[in-house]
XYZ file of C-alpha atoms in Angstrom:
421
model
C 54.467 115.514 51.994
C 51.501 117.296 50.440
C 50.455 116.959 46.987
C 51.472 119.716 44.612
C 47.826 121.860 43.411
C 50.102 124.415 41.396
C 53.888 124.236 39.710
C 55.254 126.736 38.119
C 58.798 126.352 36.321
C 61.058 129.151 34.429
C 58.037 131.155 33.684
C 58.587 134.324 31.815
C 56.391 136.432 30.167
C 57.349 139.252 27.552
C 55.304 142.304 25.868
C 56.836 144.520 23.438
C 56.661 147.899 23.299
C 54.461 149.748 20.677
C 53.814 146.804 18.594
C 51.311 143.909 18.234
C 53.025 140.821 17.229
C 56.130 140.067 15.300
C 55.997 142.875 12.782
C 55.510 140.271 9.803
C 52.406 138.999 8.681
C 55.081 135.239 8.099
C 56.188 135.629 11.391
C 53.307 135.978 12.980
C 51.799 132.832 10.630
C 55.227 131.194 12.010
C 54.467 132.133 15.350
C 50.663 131.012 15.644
C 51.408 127.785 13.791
C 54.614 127.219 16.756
C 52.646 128.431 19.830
C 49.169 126.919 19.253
C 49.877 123.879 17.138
C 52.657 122.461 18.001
C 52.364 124.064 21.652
C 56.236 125.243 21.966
C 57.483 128.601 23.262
C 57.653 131.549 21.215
C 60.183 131.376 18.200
C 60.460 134.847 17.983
C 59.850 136.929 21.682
C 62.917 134.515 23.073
C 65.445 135.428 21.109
C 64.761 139.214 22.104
C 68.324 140.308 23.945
C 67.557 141.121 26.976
C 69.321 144.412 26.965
C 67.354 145.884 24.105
C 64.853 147.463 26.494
C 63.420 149.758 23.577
C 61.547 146.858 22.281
C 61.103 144.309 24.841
C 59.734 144.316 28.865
C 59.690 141.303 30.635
C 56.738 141.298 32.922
C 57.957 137.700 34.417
C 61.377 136.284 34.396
C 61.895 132.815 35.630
C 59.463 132.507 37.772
C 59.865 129.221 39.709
C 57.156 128.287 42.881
C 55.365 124.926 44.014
C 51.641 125.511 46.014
C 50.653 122.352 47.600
C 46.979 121.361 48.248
C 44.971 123.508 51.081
C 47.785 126.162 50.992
C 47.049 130.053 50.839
C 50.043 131.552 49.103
C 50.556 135.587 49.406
C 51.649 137.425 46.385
C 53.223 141.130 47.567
C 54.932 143.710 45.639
C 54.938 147.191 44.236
C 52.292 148.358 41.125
C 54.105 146.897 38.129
C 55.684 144.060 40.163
C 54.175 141.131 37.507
C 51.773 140.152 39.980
C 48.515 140.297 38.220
C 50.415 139.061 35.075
C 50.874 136.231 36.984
C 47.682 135.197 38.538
C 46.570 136.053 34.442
C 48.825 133.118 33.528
C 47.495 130.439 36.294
C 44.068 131.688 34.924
C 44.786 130.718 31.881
C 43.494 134.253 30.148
C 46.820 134.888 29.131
C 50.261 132.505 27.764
C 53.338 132.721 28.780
C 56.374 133.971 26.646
C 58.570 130.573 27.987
C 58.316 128.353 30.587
C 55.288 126.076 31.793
C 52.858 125.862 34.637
C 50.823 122.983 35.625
C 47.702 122.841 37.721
C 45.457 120.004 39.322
C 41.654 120.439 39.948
C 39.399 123.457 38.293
C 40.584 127.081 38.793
C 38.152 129.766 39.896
C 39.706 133.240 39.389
C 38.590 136.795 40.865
C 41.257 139.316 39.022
C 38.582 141.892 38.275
C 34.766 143.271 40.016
C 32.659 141.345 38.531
C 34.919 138.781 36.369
C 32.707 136.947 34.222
C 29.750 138.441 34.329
C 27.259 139.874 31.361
C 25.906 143.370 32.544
C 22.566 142.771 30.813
C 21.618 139.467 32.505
C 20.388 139.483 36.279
C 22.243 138.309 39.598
C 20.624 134.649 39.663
C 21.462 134.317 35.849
C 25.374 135.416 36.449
C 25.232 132.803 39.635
C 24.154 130.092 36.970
C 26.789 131.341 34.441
C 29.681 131.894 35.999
C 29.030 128.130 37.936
C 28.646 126.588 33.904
C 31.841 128.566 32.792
C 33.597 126.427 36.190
C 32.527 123.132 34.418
C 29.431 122.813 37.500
C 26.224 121.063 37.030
C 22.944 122.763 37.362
C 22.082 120.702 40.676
C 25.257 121.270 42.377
C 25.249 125.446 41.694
C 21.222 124.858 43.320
C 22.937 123.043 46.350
C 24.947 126.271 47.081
C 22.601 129.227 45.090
C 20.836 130.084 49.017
C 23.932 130.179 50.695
C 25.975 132.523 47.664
C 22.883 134.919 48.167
C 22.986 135.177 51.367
C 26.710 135.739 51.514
C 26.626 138.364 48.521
C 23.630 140.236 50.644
C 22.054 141.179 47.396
C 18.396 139.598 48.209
C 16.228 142.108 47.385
C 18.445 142.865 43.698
C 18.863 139.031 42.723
C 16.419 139.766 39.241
C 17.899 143.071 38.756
C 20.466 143.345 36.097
C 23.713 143.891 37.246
C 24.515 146.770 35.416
C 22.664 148.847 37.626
C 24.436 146.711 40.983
C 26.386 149.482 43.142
C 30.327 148.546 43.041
C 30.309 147.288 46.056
C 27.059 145.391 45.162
C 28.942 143.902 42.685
C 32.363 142.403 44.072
C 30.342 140.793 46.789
C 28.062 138.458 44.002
C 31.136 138.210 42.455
C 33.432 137.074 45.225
C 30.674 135.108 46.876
C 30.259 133.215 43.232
C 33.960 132.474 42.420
C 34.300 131.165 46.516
C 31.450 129.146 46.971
C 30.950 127.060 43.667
C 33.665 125.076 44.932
C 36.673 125.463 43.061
C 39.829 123.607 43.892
C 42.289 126.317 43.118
C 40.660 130.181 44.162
C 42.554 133.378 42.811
C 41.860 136.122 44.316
C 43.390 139.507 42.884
C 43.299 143.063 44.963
C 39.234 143.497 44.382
C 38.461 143.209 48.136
C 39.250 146.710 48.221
C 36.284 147.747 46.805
C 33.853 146.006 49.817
C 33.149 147.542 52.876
C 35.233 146.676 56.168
C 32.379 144.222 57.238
C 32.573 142.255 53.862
C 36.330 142.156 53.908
C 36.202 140.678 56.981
C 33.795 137.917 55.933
C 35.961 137.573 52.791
C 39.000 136.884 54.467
C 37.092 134.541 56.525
C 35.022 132.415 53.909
C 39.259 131.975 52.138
C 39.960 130.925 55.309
C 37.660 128.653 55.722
C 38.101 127.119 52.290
C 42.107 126.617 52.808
C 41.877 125.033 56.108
C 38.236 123.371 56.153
C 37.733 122.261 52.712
C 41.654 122.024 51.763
C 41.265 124.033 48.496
C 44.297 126.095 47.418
C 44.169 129.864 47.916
C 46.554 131.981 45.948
C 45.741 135.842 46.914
C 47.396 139.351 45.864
C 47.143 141.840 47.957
C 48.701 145.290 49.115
C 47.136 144.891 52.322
C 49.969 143.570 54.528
C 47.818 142.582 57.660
C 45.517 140.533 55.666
C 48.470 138.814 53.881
C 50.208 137.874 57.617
C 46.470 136.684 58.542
C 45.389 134.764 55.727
C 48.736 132.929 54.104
C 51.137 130.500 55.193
C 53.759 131.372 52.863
C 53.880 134.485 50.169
C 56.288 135.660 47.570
C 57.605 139.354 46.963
C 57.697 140.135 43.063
C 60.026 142.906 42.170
C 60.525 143.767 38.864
C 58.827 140.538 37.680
C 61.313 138.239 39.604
C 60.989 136.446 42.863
C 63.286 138.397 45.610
C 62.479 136.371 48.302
C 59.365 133.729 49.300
C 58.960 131.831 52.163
C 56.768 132.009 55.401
C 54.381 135.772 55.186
C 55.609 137.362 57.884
C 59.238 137.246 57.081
C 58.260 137.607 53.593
C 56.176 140.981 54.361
C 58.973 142.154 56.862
C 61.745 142.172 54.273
C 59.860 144.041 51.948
C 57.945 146.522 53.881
C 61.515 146.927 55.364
C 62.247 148.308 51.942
C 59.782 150.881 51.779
C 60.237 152.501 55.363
C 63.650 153.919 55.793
C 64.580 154.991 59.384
C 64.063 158.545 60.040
C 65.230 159.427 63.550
C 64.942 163.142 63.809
C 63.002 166.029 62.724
C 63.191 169.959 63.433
C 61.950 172.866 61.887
C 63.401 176.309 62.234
C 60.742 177.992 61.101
C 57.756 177.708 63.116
C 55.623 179.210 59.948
C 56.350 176.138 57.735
C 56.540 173.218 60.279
C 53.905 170.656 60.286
C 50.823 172.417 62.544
C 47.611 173.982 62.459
C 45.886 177.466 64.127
C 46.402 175.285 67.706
C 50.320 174.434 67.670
C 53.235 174.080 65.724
C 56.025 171.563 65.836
C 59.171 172.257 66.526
C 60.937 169.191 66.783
C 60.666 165.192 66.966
C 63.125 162.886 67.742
C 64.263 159.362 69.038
C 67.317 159.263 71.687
C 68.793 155.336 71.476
C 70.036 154.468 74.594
C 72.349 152.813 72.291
C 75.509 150.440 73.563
C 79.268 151.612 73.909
C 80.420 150.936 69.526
C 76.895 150.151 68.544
C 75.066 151.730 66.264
C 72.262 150.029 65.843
C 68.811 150.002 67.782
C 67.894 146.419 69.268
C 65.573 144.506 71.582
C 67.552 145.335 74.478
C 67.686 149.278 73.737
C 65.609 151.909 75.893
C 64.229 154.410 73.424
C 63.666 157.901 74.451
C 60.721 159.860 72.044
C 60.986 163.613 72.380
C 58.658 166.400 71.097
C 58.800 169.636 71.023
C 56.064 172.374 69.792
C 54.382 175.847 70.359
C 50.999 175.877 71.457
C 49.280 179.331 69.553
C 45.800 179.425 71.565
C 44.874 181.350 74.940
C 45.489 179.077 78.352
C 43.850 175.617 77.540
C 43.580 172.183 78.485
C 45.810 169.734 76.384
C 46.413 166.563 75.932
C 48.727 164.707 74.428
C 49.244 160.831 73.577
C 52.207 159.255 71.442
C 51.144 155.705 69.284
C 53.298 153.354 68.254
C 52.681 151.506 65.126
C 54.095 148.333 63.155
C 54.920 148.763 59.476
C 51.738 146.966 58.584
C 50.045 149.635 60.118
C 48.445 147.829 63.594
C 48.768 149.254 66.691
C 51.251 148.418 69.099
C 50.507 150.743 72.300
C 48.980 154.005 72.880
C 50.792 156.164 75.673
C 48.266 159.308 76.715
C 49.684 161.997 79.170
C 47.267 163.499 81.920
C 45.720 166.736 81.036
C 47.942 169.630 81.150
C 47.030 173.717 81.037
C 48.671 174.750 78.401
C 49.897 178.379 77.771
C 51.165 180.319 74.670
C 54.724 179.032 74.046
C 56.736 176.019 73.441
C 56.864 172.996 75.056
C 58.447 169.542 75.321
C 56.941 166.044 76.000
C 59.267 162.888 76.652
C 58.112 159.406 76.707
C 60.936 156.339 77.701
C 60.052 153.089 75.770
C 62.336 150.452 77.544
C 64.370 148.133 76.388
C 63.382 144.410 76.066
C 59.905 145.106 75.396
C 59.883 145.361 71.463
C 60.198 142.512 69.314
C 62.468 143.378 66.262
C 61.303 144.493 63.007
C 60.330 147.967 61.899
C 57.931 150.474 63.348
C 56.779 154.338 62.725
C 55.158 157.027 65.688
C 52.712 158.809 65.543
C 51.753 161.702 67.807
C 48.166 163.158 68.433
C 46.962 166.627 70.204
C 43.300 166.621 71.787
C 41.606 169.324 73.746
C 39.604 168.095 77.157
C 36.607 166.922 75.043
C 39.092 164.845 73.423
C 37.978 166.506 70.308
C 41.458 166.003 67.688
C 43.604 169.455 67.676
C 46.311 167.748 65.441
C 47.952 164.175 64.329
C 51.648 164.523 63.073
C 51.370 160.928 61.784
C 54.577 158.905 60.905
C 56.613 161.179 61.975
C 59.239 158.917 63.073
C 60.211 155.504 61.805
C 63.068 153.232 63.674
C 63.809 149.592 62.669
C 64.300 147.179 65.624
C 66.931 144.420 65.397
C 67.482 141.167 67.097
C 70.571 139.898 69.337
C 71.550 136.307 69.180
C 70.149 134.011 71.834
C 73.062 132.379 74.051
C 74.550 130.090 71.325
C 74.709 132.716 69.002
C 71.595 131.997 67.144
C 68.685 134.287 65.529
C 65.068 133.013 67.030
C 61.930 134.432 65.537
C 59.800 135.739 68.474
C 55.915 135.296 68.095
C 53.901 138.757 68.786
C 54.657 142.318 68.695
C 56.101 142.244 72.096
C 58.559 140.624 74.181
C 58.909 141.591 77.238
C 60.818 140.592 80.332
C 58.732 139.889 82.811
C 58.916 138.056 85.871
C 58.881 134.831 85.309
C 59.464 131.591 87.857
C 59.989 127.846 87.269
C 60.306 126.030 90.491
C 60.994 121.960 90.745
C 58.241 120.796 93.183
C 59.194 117.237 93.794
C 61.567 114.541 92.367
C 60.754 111.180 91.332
């Protein structure tokens, strides 16, 4: 069994509305005397009902998690969720209301661009401050100071204050800092966002590499769902500062993405004036035809789905051509389907495109369709204009197994017994 790095146990964390502290310069004495002294939970927050909603918000509510050593945990959820309240708390900026957390090793948090830093000293002096504020020694920041500047990419600006870094100049130093001075508990908040693509990439690579190679804990927020199934073994969805439902990331991320895309089946538009369109064509209609099961009503791995368009095309005699993509809810791309170039002429028309059955693993997943002309240059993209959730059947003994991939297909498939011994 791994050793625990992080436990957290009936955490909950409370902020009242328009007010700083209790209202009474002796209960806020009492208070002070309680929470920093004698280090018990608040005398006064706790005994808030939890109906009177006028005065008190509970940003956590019995939160309870374990992170063992070397794990990456995901933390998902909506804006407002309690997440970075959270990841505030393990940092220690902030206490909680109730409840206590314990943590082994030092903690290097990234909640914020540049966390830490003084605008008026220069990138090699933040390097060497941020590394004393993580309880390093002056030879062992030197050991790593090359390889942090060369990660951050800031070579040429290392004497320059970093008030006048770019944004993006200054969440690389900053990540590249909080990763590589050797923490044994990184927090990472949604900041990657503000890097390019390229440094993203290296990001999620260099946590990566510090979870499985150097068996430091990750724990890492993000709203980008692809990087959460990539990076963690196990996340937790926050809702309304509770834990609805933790476990390994990709079931984790399918239940609640599952949340925010309801199935929408069918569109059509009457009028051709307000439909979704341009000056080249106007939709009429899109729609999914289930090749659904006698008393079923549900789409599932075995169903053939039929995708039908319909729109007017508004420009002389031209060459058109169509494709239809098919996306998860995490946004990657599943398959692209392209028809052959047709000549088009002023009126409506119709594609159809048959996705057979046992080919999609279940879960949920939105179409998009996109119009080119024969440069390929983009005429129109009706993006998610259809959503559909896939479901599973049970397996011979009536059981529920989790297929790897995005696919899974029935192909042909042999197992012959050469020779007996």
């Amino acid at each position: 069994m791994a050793d625990l790095a992080l436990q957290v146990e009936n955490l909950s964390k409370m902020y009242r509305r328009g007010s700083i502290g209790t209202g009474s310069l002796r209960q806020d004495l009492h208070r002070w005397w309680t929470l920093d002294v004698l280090k018990k939970d608040d005398p006064f927050f706790t005994k808030q009902p939890h109906a009177d909603s006028a005065v008190a918000f509970w940003a956590l509510k019995d939160i309870n998690l374990q992170v063992n050593e070397g794990e990456v945990l995901g933390i998902i959820g909506q804006n407002g969720a309690g997440k970075s309240t959270l990841l505030k708390i393990m940092s220690r900026i902030i206490k909680p209301t109730s409840g206590i957390i314990k943590g082994k090793g030092r903690v290097s948090s990234l909640l914020e661009v540049g966390t830490g830093f003084h605008q008026e000293l220069s990138g090699r002096e933040n390097i060497f401050l941020s590394g004393y504020i993580l309880g390093m020694k002056k030879r062992e920041i030197l050991r790593r100071f090359d390889e942090i500047v060369s990660f951050a990419g800031i070579d040429e600006f290392l004497d320059t204050p970093v008030k006048r870094y770019s944004s993006g100049m200054y969440v690389r130093l900053a990540f590249s800092v909080a990763a590589h001075l050797e923490p044994d508990i990184l927090i990472v908040d949604e900041v990657l966002a503000v890097g390019d693509a390229e440094f993203q990439k290296k990001c999620l690579g260099k946590m990566k590499e510090a979870s499985s190679g150097s068996g430091r804990t990750v724990i890492f927020v993000s709203h980008n769902m692809q990087a959460v199934n990539q990076l963690c073994d196990n996340a937790i969805w926050l809702h309304s500062g509770t834990i609805k439902k933790q476990g390994q990331s990709a079931q984790v991320v399918n239940a609640y993405l599952s949340t925010l895309q309801q199935d929408l089946l069918k569109q059509q538009w009457p009028d051709i004036n307000s439909s979704p369109g341009n000056a080249y064509l106007r939709m009429s209609s899109v729609e999914l035809n289930p090749d659904l099961l006698p008393g079923s009503a549900f789409i599932d791995i075995s169903t053939s789905i039929e995708v039908i368009f319909r729109f007017y095309w508004l420009q002389q005699k031209d060459i058109l051509i169509t494709e239809i993509a098919l996306f998860n809810s995490a946004g990657d791309c599943i398959f692209v389907v392209s028809h052959p170039p047709v000549l088009a002429e002023p009126g409506e028309l119709m594609g159809k495109c048959i996705i057979p059955g046992h080919f999609l693993n279940d879960g949920n997943y939105y179409i998009s369709i996109a119009f080119f002309n024969a440069e390929k240059t983009t005429l129109f993209y009706f993006e998610e204009c259809l959503h559909f959730t896939v479901a599973d059947i049970p397996d011979g003994n009536g059981h529920y197994i989790k297929w790897w991939g995005y696919v899974r297909p029935q192909f042909p498939y042999e197992l012959n017994q050469l020779t007996v011994s």
